[in-house]
Coordinates of N, CA and C in Angstrom, one line a residue:
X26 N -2.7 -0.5 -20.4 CA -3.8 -1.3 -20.8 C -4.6 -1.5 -19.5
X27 N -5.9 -1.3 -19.5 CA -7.0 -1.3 -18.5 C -7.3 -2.9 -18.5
X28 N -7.3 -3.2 -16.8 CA -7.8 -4.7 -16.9 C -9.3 -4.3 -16.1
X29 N -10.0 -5.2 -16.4 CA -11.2 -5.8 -16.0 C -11.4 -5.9 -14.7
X30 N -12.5 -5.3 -13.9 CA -12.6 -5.3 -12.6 C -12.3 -7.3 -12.4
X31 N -13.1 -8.3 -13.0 CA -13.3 -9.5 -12.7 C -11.9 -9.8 -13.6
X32 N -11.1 -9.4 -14.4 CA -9.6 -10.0 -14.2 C -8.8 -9.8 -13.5
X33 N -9.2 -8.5 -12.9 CA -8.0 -8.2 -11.7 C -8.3 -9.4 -10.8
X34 N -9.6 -9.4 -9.7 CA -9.6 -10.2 -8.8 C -9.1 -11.6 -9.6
X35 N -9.7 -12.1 -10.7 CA -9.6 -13.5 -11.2 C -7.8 -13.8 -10.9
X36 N -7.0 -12.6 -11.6 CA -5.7 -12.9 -11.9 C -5.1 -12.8 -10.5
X37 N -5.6 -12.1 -9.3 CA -5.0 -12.0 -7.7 C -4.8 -13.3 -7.6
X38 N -6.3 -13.7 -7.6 CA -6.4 -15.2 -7.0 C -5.8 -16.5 -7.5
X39 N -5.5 -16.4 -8.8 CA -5.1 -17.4 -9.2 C -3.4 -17.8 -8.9
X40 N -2.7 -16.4 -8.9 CA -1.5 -16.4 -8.8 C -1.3 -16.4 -7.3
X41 N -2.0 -16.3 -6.3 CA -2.0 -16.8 -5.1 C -0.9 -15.4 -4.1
X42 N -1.1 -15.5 -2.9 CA -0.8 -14.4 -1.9 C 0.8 -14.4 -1.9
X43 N 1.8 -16.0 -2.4 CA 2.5 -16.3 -2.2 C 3.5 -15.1 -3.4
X44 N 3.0 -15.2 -4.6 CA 3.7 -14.5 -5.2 C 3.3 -13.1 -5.7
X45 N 2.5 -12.6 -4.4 CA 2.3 -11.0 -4.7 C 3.6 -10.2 -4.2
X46 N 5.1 -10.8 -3.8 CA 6.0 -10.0 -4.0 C 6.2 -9.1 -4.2
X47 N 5.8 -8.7 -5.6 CA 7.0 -8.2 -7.2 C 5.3 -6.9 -7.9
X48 N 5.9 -5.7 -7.7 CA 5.2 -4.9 -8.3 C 5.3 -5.2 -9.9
X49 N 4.0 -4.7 -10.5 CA 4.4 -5.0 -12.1 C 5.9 -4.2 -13.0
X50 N 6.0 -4.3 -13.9 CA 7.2 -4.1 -14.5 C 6.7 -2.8 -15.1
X51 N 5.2 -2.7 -15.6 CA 5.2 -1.5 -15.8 C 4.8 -0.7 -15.4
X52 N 4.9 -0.5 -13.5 CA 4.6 0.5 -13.0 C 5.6 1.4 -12.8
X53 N 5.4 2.2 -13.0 CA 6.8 3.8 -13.1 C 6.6 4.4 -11.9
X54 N 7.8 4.5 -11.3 CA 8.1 5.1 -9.9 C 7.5 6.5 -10.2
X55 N 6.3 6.8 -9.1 CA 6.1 8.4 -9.3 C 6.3 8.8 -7.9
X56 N 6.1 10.1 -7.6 CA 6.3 11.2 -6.5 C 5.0 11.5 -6.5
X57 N 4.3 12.0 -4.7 CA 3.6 12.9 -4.4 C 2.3 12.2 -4.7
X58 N 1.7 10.9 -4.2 CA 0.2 10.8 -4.0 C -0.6 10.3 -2.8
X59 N -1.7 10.9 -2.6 CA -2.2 10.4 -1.7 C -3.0 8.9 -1.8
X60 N -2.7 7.9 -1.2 CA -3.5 6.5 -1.1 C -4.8 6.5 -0.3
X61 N -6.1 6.7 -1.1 CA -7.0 6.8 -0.7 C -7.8 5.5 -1.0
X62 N -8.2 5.3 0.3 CA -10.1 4.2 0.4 C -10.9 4.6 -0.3
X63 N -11.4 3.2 -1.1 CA -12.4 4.2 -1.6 C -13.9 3.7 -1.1
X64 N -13.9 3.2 0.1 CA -14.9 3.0 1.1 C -15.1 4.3 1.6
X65 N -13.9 4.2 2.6 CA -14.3 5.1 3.8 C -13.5 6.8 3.3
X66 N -12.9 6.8 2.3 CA -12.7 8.2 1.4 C -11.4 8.5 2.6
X67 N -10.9 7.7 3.2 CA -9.5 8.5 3.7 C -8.5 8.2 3.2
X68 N -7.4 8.8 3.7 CA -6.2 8.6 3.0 C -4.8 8.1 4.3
X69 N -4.0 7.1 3.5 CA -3.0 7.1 4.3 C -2.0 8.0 5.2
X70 N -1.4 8.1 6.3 CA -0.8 9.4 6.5 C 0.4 8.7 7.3
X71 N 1.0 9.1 7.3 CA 2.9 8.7 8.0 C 2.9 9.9 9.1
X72 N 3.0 9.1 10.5 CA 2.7 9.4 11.8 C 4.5 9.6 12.7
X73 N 5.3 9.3 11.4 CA 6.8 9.0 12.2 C 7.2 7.9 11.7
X74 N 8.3 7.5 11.9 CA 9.0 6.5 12.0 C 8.8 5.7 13.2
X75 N 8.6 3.8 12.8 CA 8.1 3.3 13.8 C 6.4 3.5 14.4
X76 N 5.6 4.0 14.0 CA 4.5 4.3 14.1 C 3.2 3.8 13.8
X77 N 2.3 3.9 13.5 CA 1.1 2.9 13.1 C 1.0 3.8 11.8
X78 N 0.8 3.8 10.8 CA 0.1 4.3 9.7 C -1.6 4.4 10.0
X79 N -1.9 5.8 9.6 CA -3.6 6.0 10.1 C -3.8 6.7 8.9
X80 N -6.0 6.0 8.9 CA -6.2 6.4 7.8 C -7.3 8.1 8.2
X81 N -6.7 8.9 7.5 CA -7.7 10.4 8.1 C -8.3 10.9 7.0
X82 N -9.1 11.9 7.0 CA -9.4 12.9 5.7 C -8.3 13.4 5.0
X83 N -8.6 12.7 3.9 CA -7.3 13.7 2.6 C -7.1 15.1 2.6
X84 N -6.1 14.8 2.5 CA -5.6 16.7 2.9 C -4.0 16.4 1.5
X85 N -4.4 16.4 0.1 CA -3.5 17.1 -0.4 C -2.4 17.6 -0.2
X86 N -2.6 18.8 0.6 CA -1.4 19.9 1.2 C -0.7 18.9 2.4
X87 N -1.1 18.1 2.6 CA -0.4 17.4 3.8 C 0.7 16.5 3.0
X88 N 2.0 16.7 3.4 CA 3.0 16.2 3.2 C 2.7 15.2 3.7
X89 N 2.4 15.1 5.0 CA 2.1 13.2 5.4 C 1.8 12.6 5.1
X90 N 1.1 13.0 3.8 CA -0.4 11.9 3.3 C 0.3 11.3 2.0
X91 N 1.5 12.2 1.6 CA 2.5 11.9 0.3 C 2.9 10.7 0.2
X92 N 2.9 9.9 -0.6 CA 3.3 8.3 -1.2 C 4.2 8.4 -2.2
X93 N 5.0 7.3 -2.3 CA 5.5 6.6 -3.4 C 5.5 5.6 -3.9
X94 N 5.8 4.9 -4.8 CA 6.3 3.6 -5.0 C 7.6 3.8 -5.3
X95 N 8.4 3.0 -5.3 CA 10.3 3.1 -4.8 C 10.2 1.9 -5.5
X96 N 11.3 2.1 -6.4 CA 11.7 1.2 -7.3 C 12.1 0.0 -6.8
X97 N 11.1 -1.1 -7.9 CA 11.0 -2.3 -7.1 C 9.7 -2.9 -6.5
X98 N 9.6 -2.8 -5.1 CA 8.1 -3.3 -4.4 C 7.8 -2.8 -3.1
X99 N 8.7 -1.5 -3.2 CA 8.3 -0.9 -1.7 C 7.6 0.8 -1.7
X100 N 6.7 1.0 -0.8 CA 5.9 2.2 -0.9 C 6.6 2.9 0.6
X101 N 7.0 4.5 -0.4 CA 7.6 4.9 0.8 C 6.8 6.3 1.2
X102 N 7.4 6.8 2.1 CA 6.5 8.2 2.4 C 7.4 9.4 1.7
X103 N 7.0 10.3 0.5 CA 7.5 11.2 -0.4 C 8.0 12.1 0.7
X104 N 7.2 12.0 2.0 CA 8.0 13.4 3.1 C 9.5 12.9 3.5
X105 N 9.9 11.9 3.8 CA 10.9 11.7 3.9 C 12.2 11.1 3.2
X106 N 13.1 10.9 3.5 CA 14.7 10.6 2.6 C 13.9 9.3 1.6
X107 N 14.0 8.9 0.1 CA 13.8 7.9 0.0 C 14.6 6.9 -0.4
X108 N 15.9 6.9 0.4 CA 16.9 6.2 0.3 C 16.8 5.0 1.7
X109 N 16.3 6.0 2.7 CA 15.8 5.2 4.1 C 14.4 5.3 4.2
X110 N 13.5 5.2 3.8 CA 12.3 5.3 3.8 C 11.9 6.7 4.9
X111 N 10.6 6.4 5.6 CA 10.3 5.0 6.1 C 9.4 4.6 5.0
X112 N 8.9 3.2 4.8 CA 8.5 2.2 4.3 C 7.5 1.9 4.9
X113 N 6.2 1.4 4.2 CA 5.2 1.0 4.5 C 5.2 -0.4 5.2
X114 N 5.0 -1.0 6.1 CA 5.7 -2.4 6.4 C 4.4 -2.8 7.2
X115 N 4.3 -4.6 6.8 CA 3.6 -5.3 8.0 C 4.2 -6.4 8.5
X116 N 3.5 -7.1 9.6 CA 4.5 -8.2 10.1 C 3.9 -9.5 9.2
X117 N 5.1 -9.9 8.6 CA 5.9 -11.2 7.9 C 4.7 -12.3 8.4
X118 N 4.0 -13.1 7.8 CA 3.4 -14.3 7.7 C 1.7 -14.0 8.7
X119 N 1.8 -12.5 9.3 CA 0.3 -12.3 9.4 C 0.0 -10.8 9.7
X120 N 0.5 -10.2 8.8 CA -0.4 -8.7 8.8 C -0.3 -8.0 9.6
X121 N -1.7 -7.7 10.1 CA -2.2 -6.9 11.1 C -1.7 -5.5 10.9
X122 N -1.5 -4.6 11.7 CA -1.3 -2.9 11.7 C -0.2 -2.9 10.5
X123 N -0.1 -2.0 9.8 CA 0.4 -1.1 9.4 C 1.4 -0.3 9.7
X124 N 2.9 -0.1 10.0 CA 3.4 0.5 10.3 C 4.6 1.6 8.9
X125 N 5.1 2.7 9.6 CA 5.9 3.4 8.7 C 7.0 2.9 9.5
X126 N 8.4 2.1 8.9 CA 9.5 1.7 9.7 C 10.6 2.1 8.2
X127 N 11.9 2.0 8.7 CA 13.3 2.2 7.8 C 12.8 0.8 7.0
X128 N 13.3 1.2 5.6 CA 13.2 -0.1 4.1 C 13.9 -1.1 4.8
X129 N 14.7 -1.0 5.8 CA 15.3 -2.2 6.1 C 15.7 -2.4 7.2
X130 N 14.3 -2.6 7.7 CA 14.4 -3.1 9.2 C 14.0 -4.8 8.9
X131 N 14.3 -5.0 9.9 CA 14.4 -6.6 10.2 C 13.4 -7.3 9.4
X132 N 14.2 -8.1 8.1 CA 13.4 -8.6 7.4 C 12.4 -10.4 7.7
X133 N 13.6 -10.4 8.9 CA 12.7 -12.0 9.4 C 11.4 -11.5 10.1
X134 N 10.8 -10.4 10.4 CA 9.9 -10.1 11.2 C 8.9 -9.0 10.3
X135 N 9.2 -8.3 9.8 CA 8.5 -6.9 8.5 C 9.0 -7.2 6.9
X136 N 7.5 -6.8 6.2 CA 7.7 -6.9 5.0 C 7.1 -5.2 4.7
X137 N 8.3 -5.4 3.7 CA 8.0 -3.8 2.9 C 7.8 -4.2 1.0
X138 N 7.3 -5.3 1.2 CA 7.3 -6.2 -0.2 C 5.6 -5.8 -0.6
X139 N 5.2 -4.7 -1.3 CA 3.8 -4.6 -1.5 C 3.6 -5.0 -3.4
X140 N 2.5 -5.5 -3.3 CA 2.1 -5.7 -4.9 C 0.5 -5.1 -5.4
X141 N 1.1 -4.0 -6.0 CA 0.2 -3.1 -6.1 C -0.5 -2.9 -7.6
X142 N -2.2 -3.2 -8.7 CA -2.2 -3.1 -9.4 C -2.0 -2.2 -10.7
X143 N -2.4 -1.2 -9.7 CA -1.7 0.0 -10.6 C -1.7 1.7 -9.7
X144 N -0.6 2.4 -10.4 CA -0.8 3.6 -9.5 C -1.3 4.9 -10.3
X145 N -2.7 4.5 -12.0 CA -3.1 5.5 -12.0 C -3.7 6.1 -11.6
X146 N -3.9 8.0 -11.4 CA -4.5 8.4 -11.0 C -6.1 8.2 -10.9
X147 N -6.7 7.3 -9.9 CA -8.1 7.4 -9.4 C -8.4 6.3 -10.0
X148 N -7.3 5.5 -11.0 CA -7.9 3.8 -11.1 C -8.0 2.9 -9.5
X149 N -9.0 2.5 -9.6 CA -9.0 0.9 -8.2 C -8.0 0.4 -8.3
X150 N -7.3 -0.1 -7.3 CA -6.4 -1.1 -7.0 C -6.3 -2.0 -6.0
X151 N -5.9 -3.1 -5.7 CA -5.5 -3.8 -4.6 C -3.8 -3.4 -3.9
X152 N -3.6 -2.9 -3.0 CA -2.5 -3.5 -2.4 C -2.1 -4.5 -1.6
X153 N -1.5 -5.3 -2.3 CA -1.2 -6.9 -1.5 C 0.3 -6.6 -1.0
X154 N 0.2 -7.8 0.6 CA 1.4 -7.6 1.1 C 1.9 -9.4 1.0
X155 N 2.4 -10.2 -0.2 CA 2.7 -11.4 -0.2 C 3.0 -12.1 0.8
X156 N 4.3 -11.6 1.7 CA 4.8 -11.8 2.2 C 4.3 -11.6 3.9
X157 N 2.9 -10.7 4.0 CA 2.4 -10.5 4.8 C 1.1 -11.2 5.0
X158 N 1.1 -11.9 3.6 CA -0.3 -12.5 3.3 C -1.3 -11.9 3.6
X159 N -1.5 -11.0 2.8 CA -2.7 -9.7 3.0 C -2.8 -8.9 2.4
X160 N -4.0 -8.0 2.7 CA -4.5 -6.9 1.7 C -4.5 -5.7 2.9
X161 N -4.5 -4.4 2.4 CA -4.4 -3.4 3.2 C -5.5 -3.4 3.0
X162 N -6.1 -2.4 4.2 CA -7.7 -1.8 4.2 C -7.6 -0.6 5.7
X163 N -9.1 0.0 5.9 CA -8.7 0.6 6.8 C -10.1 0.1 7.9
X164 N -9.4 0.0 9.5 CA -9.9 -0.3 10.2 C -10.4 1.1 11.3
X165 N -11.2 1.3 11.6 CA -11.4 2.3 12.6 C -10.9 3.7 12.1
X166 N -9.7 4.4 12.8 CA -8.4 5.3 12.3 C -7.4 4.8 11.7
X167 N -7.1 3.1 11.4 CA -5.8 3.3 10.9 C -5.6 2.4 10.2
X168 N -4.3 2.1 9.4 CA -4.1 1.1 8.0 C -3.9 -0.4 8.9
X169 N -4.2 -1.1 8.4 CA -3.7 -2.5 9.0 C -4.0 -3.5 7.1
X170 N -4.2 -4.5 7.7 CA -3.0 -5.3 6.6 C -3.8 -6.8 6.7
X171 N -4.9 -7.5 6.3 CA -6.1 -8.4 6.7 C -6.0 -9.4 5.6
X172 N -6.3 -11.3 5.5 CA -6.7 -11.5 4.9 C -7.8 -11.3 3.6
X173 N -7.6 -12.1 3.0 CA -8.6 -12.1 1.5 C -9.1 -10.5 0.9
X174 N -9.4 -10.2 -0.3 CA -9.0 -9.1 -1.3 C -10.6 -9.2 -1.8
X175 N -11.4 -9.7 -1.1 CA -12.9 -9.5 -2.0 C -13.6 -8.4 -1.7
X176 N -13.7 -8.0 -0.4 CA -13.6 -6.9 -0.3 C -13.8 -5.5 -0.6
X177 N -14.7 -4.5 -0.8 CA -14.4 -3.2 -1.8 C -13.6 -2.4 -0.5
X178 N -13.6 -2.6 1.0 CA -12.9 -2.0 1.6 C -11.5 -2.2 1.4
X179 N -11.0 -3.0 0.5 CA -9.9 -3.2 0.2 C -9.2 -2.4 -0.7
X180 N -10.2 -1.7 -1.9 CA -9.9 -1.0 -2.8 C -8.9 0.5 -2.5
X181 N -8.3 0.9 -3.6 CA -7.6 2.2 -3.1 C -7.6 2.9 -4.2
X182 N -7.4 4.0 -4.6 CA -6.7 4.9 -4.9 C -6.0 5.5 -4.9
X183 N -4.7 5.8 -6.2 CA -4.0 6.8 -6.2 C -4.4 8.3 -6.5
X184 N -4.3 9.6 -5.9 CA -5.0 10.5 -6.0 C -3.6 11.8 -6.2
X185 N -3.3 12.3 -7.3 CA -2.4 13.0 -7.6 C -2.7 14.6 -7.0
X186 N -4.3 14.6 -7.0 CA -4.7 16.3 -6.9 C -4.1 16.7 -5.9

């Protein structure tokens, strides 16, 4: 069921940053997408483990640029094991960069807790980091992790092509 550009934001805001935890119930774990801006038209890319996540020109054929969602509330990189991620992660109570780290690195300091509205292909979404109190976007070259969601630099895309 398609929501409303003004219920998405309405329903972000109301339920507050605190409990963007918890991906929806009916989003289905898929394989193989690229997360694209739909500002600046890049896409996320997995630079390593431990790394900054940077946003570059979509390249499909690039394994790097491959996403998941991982059952539950965490987005991993499809190039690697997704039993250990790495995991999309920011730092716990203020954001900032974007990093690709193991699903379970130190949880008093990194959240890999993202709440994402949906992952079809080429619908808008927000990804919120609850626990990071923030919205992903892209800054310069790379993903970082920023207050408030009003934003269209905030928007993304899932891109299957």
């Amino acid at each position: 069921m398609k929501r409303s550009f003004g219920m998405t934001i309405a329903g972000l805001a109301m339920t507050g940053l605190a409990t963007l935890g918890a991906t929806s119930a009916s989003a289905a774990p898929v394989q193989g997408f690229n997360i694209k801006n739909v500002v600046s038209g890049k896409c996320l890319k997995f630079n390593g483990f431990d790394k900054r996540v940077t946003a570059v020109k979509c390249n499909t054929g690039d394994a790097k640029q491959n996403w998941a969602n991982y059952p539950g509330d965490e987005i991993i990189s499809a190039y690697a094991n997704p039993a250990a991620g790495p995991c999309l992660v920011t730092k716990k109570n203020s954001g900032g960069a974007v990093y690709a780290k193991k699903c379970t690195s130190d949880p008093s300091t990194w959240s890999a807790a993202w709440s994402v509205n949906s992952f079809h292909d080429g619908e808008k979404a927000i990804y919120g980091n609850g626990l990071g109190r923030c919205f992903l976007k892209v800054s310069g070259g790379n993903a970082v992790c920023t207050p408030g969601h009003t934003t269209e630099q905030k928007w993304w895309v899932a891109d299957y092509n």
